[in-house]
mmCIF file of C-alpha atoms and ligand atoms in Angstrom:
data_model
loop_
_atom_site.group_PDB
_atom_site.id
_atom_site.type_symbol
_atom_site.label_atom_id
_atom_site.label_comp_id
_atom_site.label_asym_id
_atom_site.label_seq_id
_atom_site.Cartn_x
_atom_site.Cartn_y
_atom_site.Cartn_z
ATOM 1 C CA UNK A 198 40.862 8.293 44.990
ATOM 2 C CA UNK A 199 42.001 11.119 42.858
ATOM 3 C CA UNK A 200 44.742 13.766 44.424
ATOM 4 C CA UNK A 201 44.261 17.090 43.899
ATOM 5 C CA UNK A 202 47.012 19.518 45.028
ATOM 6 C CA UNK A 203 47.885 23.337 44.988
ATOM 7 C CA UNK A 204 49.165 26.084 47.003
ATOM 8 C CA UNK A 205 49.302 29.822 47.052
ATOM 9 C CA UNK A 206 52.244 31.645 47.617
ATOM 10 C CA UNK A 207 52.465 34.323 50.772
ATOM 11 C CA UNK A 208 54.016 36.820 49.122
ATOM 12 C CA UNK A 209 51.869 40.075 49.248
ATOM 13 C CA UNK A 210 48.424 40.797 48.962
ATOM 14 C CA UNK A 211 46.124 38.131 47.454
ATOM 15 C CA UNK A 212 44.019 39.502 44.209
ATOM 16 C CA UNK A 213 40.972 39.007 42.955
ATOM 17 C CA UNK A 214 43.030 37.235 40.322
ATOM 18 C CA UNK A 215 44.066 34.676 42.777
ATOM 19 C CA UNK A 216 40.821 34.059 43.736
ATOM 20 C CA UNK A 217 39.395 33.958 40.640
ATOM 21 C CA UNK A 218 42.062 31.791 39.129
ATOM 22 C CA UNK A 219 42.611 29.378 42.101
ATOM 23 C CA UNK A 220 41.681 30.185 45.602
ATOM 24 C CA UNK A 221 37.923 29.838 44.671
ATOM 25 C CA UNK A 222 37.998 27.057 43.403
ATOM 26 C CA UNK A 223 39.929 24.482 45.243
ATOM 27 C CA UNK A 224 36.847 23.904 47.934
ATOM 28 C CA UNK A 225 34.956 22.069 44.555
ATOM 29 C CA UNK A 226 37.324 19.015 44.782
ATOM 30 C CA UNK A 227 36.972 18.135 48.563
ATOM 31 C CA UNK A 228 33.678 16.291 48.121
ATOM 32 C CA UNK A 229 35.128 14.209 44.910
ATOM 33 C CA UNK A 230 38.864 14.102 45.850
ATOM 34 C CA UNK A 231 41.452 14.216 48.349
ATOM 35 C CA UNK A 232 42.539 17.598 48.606
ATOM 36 C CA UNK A 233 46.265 19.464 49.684
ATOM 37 C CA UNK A 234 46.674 22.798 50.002
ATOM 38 C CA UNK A 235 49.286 24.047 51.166
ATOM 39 C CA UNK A 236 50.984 27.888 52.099
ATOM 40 C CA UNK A 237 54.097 28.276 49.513
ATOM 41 C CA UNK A 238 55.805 30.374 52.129
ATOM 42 C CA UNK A 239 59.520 29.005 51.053
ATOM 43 C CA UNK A 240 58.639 30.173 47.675
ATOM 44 C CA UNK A 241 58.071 33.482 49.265
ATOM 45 C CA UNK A 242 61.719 33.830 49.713
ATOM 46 C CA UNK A 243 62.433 33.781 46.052
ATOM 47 C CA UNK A 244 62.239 37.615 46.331
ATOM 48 C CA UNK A 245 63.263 39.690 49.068
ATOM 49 C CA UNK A 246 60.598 39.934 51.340
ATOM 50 C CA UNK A 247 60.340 41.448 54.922
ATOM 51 C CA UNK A 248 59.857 38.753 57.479
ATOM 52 C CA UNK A 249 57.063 40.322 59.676
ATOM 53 C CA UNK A 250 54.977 40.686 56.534
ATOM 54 C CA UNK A 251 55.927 37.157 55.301
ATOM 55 C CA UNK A 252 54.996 35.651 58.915
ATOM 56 C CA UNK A 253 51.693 37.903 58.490
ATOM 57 C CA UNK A 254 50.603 36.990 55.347
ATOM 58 C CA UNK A 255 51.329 33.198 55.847
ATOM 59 C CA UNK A 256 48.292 33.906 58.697
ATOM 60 C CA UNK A 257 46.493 35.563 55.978
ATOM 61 C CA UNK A 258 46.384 33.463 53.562
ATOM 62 C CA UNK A 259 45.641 30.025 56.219
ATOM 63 C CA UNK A 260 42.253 32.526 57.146
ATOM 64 C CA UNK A 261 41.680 32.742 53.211
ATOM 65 C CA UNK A 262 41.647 29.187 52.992
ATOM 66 C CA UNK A 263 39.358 28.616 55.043
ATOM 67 C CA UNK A 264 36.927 31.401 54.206
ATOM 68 C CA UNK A 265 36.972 30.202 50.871
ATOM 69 C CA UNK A 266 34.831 26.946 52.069
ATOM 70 C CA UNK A 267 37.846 24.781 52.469
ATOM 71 C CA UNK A 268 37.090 22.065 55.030
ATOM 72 C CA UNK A 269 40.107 21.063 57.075
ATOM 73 C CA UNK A 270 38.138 18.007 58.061
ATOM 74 C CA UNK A 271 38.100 17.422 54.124
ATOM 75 C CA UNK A 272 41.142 19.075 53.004
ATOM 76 C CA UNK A 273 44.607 18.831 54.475
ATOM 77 C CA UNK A 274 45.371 22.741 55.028
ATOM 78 C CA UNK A 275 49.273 22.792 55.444
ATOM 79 C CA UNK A 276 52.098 25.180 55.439
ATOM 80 C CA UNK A 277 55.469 23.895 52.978
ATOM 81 C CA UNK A 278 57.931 24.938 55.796
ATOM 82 C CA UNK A 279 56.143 22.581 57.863
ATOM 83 C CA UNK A 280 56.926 19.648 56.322
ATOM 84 C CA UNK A 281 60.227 18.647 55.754
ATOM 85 C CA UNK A 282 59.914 16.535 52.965
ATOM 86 C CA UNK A 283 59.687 19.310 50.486
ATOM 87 C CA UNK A 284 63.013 20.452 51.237
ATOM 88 C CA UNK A 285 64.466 17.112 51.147
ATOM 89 C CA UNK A 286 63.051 15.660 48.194
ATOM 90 C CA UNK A 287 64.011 18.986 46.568
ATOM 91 C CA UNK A 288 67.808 18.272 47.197
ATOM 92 C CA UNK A 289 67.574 15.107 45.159
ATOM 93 C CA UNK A 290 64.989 16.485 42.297
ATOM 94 C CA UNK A 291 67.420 19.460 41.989
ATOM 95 C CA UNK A 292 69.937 16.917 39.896
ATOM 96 C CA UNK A 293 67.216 16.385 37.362
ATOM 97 C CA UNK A 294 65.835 19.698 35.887
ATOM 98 C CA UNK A 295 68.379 21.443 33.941
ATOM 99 C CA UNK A 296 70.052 24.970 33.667
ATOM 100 C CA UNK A 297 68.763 25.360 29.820
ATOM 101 C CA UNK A 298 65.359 24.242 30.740
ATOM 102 C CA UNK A 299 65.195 26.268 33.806
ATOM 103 C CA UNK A 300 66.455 29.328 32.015
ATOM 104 C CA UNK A 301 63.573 29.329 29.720
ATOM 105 C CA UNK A 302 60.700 29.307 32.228
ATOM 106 C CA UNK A 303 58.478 32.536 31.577
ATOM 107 C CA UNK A 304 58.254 33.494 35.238
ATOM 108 C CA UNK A 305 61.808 33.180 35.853
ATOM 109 C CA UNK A 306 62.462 35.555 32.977
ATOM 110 C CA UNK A 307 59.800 38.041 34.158
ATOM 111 C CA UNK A 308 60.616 38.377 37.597
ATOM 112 C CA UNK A 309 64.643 38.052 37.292
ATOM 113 C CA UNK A 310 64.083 40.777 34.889
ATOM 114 C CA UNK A 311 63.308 43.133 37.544
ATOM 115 C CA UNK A 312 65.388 42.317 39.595
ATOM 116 C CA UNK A 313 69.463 43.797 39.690
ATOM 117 C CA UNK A 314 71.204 41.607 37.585
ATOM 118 C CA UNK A 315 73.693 40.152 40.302
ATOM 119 C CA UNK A 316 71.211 40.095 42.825
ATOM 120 C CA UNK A 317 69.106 37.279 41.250
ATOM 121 C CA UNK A 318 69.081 34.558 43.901
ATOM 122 C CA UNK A 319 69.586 30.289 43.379
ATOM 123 C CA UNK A 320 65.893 30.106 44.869
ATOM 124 C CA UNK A 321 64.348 31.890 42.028
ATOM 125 C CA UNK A 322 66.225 30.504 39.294
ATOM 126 C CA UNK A 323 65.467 26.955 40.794
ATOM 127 C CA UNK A 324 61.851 27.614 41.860
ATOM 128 C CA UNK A 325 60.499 24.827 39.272
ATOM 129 C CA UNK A 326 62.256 22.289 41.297
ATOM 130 C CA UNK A 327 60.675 23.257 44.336
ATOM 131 C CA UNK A 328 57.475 23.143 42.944
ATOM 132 C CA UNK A 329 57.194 20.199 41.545
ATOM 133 C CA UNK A 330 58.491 18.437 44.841
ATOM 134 C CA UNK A 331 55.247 20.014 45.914
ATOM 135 C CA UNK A 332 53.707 18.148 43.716
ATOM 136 C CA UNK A 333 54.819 14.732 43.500
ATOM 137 C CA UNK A 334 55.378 14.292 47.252
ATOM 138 C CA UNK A 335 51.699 14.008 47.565
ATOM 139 C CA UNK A 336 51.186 11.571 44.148
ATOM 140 C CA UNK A 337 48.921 14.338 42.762
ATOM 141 C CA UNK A 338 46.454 13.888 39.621
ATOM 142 C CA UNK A 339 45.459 17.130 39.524
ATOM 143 C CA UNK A 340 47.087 20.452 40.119
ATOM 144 C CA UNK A 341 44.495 23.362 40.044
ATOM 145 C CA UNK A 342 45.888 27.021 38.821
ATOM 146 C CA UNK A 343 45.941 29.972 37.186
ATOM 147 C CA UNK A 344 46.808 30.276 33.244
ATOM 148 C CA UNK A 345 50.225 31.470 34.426
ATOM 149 C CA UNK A 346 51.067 28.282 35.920
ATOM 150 C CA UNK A 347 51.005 25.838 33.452
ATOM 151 C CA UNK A 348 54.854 25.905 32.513
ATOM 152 C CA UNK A 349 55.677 24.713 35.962
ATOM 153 C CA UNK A 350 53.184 21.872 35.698
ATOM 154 C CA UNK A 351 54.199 20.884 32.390
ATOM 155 C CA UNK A 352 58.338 20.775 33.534
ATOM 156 C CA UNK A 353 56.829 18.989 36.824
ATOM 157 C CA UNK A 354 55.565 16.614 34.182
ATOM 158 C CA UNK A 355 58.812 16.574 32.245
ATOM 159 C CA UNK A 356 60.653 15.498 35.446
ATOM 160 C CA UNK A 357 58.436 13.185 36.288
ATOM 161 C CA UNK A 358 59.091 11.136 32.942
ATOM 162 C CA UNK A 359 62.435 11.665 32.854
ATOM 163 C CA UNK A 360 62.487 10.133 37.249
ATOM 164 C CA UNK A 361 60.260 7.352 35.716
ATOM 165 C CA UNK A 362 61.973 6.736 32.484
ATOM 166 C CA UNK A 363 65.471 6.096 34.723
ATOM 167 C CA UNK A 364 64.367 4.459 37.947
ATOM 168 C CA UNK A 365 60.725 2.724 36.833
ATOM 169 C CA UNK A 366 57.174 4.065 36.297
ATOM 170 C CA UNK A 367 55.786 3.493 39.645
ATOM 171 C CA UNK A 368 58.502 6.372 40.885
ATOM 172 C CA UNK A 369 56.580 9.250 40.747
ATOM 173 C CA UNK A 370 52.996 9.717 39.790
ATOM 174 C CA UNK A 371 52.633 11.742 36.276
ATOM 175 C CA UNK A 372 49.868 15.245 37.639
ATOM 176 C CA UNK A 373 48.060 17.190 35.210
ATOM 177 C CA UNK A 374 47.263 20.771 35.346
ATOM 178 C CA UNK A 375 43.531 21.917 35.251
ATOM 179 C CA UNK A 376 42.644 25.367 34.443
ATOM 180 C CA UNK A 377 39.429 27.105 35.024
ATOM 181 C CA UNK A 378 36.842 27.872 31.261
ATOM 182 C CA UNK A 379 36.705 31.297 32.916
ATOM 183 C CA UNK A 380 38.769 33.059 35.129
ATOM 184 C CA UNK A 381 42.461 31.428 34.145
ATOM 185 C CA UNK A 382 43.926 34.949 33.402
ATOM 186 C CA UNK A 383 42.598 37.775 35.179
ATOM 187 C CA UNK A 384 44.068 40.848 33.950
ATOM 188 C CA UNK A 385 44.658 44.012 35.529
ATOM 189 C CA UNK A 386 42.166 46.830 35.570
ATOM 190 C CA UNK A 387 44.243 49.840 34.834
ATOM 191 C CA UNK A 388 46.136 48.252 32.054
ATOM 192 C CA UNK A 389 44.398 45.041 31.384
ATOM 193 C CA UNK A 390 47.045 43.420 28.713
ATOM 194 C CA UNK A 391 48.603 42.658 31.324
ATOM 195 C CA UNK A 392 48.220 39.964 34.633
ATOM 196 C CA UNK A 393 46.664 41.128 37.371
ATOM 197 C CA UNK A 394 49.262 40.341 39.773
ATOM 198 C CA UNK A 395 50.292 41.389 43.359
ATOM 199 C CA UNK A 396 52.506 44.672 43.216
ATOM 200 C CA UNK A 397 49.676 46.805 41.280
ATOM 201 C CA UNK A 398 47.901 48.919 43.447
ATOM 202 C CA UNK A 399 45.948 50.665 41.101
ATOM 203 C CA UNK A 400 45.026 48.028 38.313
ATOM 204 C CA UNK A 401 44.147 45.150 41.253
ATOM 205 C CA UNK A 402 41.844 44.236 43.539
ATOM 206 C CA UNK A 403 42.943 43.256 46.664
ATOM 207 C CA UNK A 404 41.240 40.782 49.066
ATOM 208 C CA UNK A 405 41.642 43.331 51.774
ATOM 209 C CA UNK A 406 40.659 46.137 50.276
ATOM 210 C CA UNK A 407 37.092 48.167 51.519
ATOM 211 C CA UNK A 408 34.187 47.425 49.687
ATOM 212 C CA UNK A 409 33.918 50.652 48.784
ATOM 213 C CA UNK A 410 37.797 50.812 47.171
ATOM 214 C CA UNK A 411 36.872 47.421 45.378
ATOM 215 C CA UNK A 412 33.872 49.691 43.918
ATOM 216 C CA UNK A 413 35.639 52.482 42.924
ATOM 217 C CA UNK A 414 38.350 49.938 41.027
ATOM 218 C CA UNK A 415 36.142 48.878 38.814
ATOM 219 C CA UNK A 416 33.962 51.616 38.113
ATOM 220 C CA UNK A 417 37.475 52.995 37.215
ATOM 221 C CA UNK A 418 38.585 50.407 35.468
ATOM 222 C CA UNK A 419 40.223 50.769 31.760
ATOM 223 C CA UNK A 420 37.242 50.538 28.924
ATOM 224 C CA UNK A 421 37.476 50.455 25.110
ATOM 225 C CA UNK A 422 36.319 52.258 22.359
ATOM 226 C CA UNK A 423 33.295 51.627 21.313
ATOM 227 C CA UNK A 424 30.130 51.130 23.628
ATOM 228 C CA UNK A 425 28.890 47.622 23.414
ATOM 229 C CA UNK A 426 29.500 45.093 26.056
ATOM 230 C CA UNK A 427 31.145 42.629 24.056
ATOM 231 C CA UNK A 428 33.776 39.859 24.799
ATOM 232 C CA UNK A 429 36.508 40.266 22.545
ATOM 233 C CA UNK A 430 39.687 39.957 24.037
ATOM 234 C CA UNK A 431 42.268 41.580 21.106
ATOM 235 C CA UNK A 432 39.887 44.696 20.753
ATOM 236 C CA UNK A 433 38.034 44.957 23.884
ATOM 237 C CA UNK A 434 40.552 43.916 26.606
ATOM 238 C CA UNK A 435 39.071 45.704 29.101
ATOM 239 C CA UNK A 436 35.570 44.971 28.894
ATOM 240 C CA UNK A 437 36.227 40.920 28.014
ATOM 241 C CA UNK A 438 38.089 41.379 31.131
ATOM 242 C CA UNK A 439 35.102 42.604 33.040
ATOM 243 C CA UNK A 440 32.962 40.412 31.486
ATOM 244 C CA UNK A 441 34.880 37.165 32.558
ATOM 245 C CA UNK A 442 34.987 38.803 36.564
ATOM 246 C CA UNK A 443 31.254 39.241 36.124
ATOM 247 C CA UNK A 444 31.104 35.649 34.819
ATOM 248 C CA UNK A 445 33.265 33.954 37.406
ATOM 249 C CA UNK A 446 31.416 35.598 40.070
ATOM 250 C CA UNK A 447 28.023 34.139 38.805
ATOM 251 C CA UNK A 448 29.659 31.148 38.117
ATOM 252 C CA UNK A 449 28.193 31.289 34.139
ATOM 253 C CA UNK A 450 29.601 31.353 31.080
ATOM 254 C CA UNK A 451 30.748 34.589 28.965
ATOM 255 C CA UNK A 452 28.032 33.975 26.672
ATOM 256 C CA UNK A 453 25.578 34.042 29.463
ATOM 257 C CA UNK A 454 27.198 36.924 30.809
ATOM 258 C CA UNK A 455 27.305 38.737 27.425
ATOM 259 C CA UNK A 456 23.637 37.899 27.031
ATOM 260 C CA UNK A 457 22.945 39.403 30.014
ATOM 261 C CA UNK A 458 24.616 42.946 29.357
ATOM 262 C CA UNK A 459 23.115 43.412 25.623
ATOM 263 C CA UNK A 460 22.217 46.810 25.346
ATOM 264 C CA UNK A 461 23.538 47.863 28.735
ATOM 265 C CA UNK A 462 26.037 51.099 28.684
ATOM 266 C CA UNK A 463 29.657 51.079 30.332
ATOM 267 C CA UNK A 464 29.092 52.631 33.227
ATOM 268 C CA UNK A 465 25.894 50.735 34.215
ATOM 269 C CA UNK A 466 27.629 47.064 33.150
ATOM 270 C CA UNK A 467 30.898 48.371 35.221
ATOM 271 C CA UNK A 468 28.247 48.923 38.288
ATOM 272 C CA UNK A 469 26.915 45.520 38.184
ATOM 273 C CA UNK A 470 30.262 43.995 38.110
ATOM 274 C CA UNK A 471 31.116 45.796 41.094
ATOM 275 C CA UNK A 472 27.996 44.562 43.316
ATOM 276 C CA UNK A 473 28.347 41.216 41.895
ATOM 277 C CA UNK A 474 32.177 41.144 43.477
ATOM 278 C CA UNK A 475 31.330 42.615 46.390
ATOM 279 C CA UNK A 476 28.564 40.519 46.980
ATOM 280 C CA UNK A 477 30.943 37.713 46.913
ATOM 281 C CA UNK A 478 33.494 39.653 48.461
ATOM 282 C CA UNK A 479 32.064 41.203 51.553
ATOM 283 C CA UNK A 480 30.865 37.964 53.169
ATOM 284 C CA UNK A 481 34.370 35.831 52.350
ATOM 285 C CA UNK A 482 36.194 38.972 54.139
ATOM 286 C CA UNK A 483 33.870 38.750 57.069
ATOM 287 C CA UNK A 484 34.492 34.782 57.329
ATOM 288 C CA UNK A 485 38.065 35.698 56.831
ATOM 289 C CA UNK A 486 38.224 38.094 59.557
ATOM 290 C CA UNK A 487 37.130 36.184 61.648
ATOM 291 C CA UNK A 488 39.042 33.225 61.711
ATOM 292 C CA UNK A 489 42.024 35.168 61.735
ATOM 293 C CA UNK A 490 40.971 36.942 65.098
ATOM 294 C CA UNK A 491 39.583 33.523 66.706
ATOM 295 C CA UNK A 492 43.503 31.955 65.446
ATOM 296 C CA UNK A 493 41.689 28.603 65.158
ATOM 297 C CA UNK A 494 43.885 28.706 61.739
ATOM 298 C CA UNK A 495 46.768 27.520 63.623
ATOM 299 C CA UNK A 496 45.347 24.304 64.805
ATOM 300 C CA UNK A 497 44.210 23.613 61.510
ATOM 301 C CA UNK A 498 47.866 24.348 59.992
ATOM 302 C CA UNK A 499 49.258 21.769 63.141
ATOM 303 C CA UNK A 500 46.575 19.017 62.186
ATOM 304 C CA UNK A 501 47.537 19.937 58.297
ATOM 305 C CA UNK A 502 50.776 19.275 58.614
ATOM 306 C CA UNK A 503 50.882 16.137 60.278
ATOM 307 C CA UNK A 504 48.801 14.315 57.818
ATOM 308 C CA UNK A 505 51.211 15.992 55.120
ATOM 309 C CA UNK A 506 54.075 14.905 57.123
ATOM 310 C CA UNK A 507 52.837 10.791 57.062
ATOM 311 C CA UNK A 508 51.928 10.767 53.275
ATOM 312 C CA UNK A 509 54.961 13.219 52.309
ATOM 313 C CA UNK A 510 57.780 10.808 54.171
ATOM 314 C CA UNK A 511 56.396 8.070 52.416
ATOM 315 C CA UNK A 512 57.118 9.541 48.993
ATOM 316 C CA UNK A 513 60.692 10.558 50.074
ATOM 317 C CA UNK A 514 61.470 6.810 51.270
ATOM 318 C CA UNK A 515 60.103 5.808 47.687
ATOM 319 C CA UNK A 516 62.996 8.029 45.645
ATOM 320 C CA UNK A 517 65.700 7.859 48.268
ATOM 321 C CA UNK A 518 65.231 4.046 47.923
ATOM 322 C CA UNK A 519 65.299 4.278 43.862
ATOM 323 C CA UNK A 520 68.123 6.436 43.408
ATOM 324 C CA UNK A 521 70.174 4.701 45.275
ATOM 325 C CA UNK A 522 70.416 6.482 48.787
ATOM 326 C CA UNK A 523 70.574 3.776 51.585
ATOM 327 C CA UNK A 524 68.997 3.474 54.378
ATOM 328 C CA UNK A 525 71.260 3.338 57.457
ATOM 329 C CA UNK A 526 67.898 1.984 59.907
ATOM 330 C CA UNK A 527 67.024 -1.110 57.334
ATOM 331 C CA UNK A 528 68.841 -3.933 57.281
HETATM 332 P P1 TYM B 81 50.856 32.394 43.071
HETATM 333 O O1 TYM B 81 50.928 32.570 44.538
HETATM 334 O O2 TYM B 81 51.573 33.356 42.212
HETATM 335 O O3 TYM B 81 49.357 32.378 42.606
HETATM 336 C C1 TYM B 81 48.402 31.523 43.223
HETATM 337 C C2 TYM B 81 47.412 31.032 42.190
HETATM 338 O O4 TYM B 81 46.716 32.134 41.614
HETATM 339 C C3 TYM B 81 46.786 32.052 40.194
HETATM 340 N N1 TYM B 81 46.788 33.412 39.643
HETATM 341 C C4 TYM B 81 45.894 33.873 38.758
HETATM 342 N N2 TYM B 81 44.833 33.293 38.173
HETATM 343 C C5 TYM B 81 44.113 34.047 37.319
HETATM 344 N N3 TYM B 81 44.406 35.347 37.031
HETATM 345 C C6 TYM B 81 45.462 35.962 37.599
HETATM 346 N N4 TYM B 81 45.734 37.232 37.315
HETATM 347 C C7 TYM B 81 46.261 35.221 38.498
HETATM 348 N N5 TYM B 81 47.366 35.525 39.241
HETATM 349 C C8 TYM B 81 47.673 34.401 39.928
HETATM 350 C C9 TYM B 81 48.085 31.319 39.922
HETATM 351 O O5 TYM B 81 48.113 30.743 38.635
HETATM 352 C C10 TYM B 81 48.087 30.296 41.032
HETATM 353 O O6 TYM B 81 47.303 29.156 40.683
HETATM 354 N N6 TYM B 81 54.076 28.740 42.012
HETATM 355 C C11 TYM B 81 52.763 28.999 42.584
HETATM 356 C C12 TYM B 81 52.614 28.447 43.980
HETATM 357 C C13 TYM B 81 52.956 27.009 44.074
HETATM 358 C C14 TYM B 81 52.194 25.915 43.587
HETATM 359 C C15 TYM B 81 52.937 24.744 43.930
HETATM 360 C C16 TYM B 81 50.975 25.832 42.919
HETATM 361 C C17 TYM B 81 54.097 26.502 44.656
HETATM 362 N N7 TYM B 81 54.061 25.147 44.568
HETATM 363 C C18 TYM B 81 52.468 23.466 43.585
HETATM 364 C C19 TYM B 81 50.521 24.542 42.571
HETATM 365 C C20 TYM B 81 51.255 23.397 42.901
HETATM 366 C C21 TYM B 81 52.555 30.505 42.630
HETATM 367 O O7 TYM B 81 53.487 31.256 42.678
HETATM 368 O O8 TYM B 81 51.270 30.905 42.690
#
């Protein structure tokens, strides 16, 4: 049966972008495959980040997993921290990823940026490693995300060949990444060349946020010049952006979505976007809310991680074995 894996990281609010990109999405595999998700919370600590809201956000985001339609009797729901493997395997993988290659990773670039120069921790630099322990430890085929993703698939598969090419093919299991037709970049709505991402107040929609905020984002929203609705991402940005949240909520295509706004003006085409988010919106922050005041997440996250725990071990034995590490309880 076909593994599909991905996580989330708890590192601030969740955006529309998230959902759009990922979060949304991962419920569509649990019928055909056999589905991880998982809470990236030791990712988290890649940037500083204040424990009370890392501890709350981890509860968060278990609620937002399950509001999204995951089924925990379908999908293991799990947080990383809970299962040691991830840390373990990680120790070992760290030997095989490189400084240059590591150096070049987009996100590492991006966010190191920002940060003070001699503040920039091991965690961050090394966060491919990490993540593609996440990966392989399950044997995963398919690793749903966002556009902004794909590098850290693509070095998971890199390490994988290189694991396979030294200590036999049947090491590690080679994933692929699968990106969403619509929805794989969201971008933000105050300045949308660039990501929507979660440290933009103004230019993202939040999970959390009031329906009526989540209105009055869009209907604010950056437009073009011009006045047709028309997806064209170099000279329209803002509307193509628009036009793909429209689409993703509908779950159609652009062109449908295109079709549907010919002849509409800005300001009308920016007010249907807005009821057809919070028409998707309102209900998955009701569910949300209320699994997070019930805390049936937890048991979920227990039961998660134990079925995480069996298949993850399993893995580990597998590379300790092939590289070499012996095992003091076998003869
Ligand atoms: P994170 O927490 O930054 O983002 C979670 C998912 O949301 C997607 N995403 C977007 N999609 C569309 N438009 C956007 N503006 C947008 N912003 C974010 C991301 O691509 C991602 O799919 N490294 C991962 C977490 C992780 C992981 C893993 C994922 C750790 N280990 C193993 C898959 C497999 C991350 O930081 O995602």
């Amino acid at each position: 049966m076909t593994r599909i894996l991905s996580g989330i990281k708890p590192t601030g609010n969740l955006t529309l972008g998230n959902y759009i990109g990922a979060l949304k999405h991962f419920k569509d595999f649990q019928d055909s495959g056999e589905v991880f998700i998982f809470i990236a919370d030791l990712h988290a600590l890649t940037l500083p980040i204040d424990p009370e809201f890392l501890n709350q956000n981890t509860r968060d985001l278990a609620a937002f997993y399950l509001a999204s339609g995951l089924d925990p009797k379908k999908a293991t729901i799990f947080v990383q921290s809970s299962v040691p493997a991830h840390a373990e395997l990680n120790a070992i993988m760290q030997n095989y990823l490189y400084m240059g290659e590591l150096s070049r990773m987009t996100q590492f670039k991006e966010k190191s940026a920002k940060l003070n120069q001699s503040a920039i921790g091991l965690g961050l630099f090394a966060y491919p490693v990490l993540m593609a322990c996440d990966i392989v430890l399950y044997d995963a085929d398919i690793v749903p995300v966002g556009e902004d993703q794909v590098q850290h698939v693509e070095i998971t598969r890199d390490l994988v060949n290189r694991i396979n090419k030294r200590y036999g093919d049947k090491t590690l299991v080679l994933p692929n990444y699968q990106i969403n037709k619509v929805g794989a970049r969201i971008m933000s709505l105050s300045d949308p060349t660039v990501k929507m991402s979660k440290s933009d107040p103004k230019g993202d929609i939040f999970l959390k946020d009031p329906m009526n905020v989540v209105r009055k984002k869009i209907m604010s929203a950056v437009t073009d010049m011009g006045s047709e609705v028309k997806f064209d991402k170099e000279n329209k940005p803002g509307i193509s952006n628009l036009l793909t949240i429209y689409a993703a909520m509908r779950e159609i295509s652009i062109e449908e979505a295109e079709a549907h706004f010919v002849g509409y003006r800005y300001g009308d085409f920016k007010r249907e976007v807005a009821d057809a988010v919070v028409a998707e919106l309102e209900p998955f922050q009701k569910k949300y809310q209320e699994i997070l005041e019930s805390g049936s997440y937890l048991e979920v996250l227990r039961e998660g991680a134990k079925r995480a725990d069996a298949i993850a071990k399993v893995t580990l034995k597998r590379v300790q074995k092939a590289v070499g590490l012996l095992d003091i309880y076998e003869n």
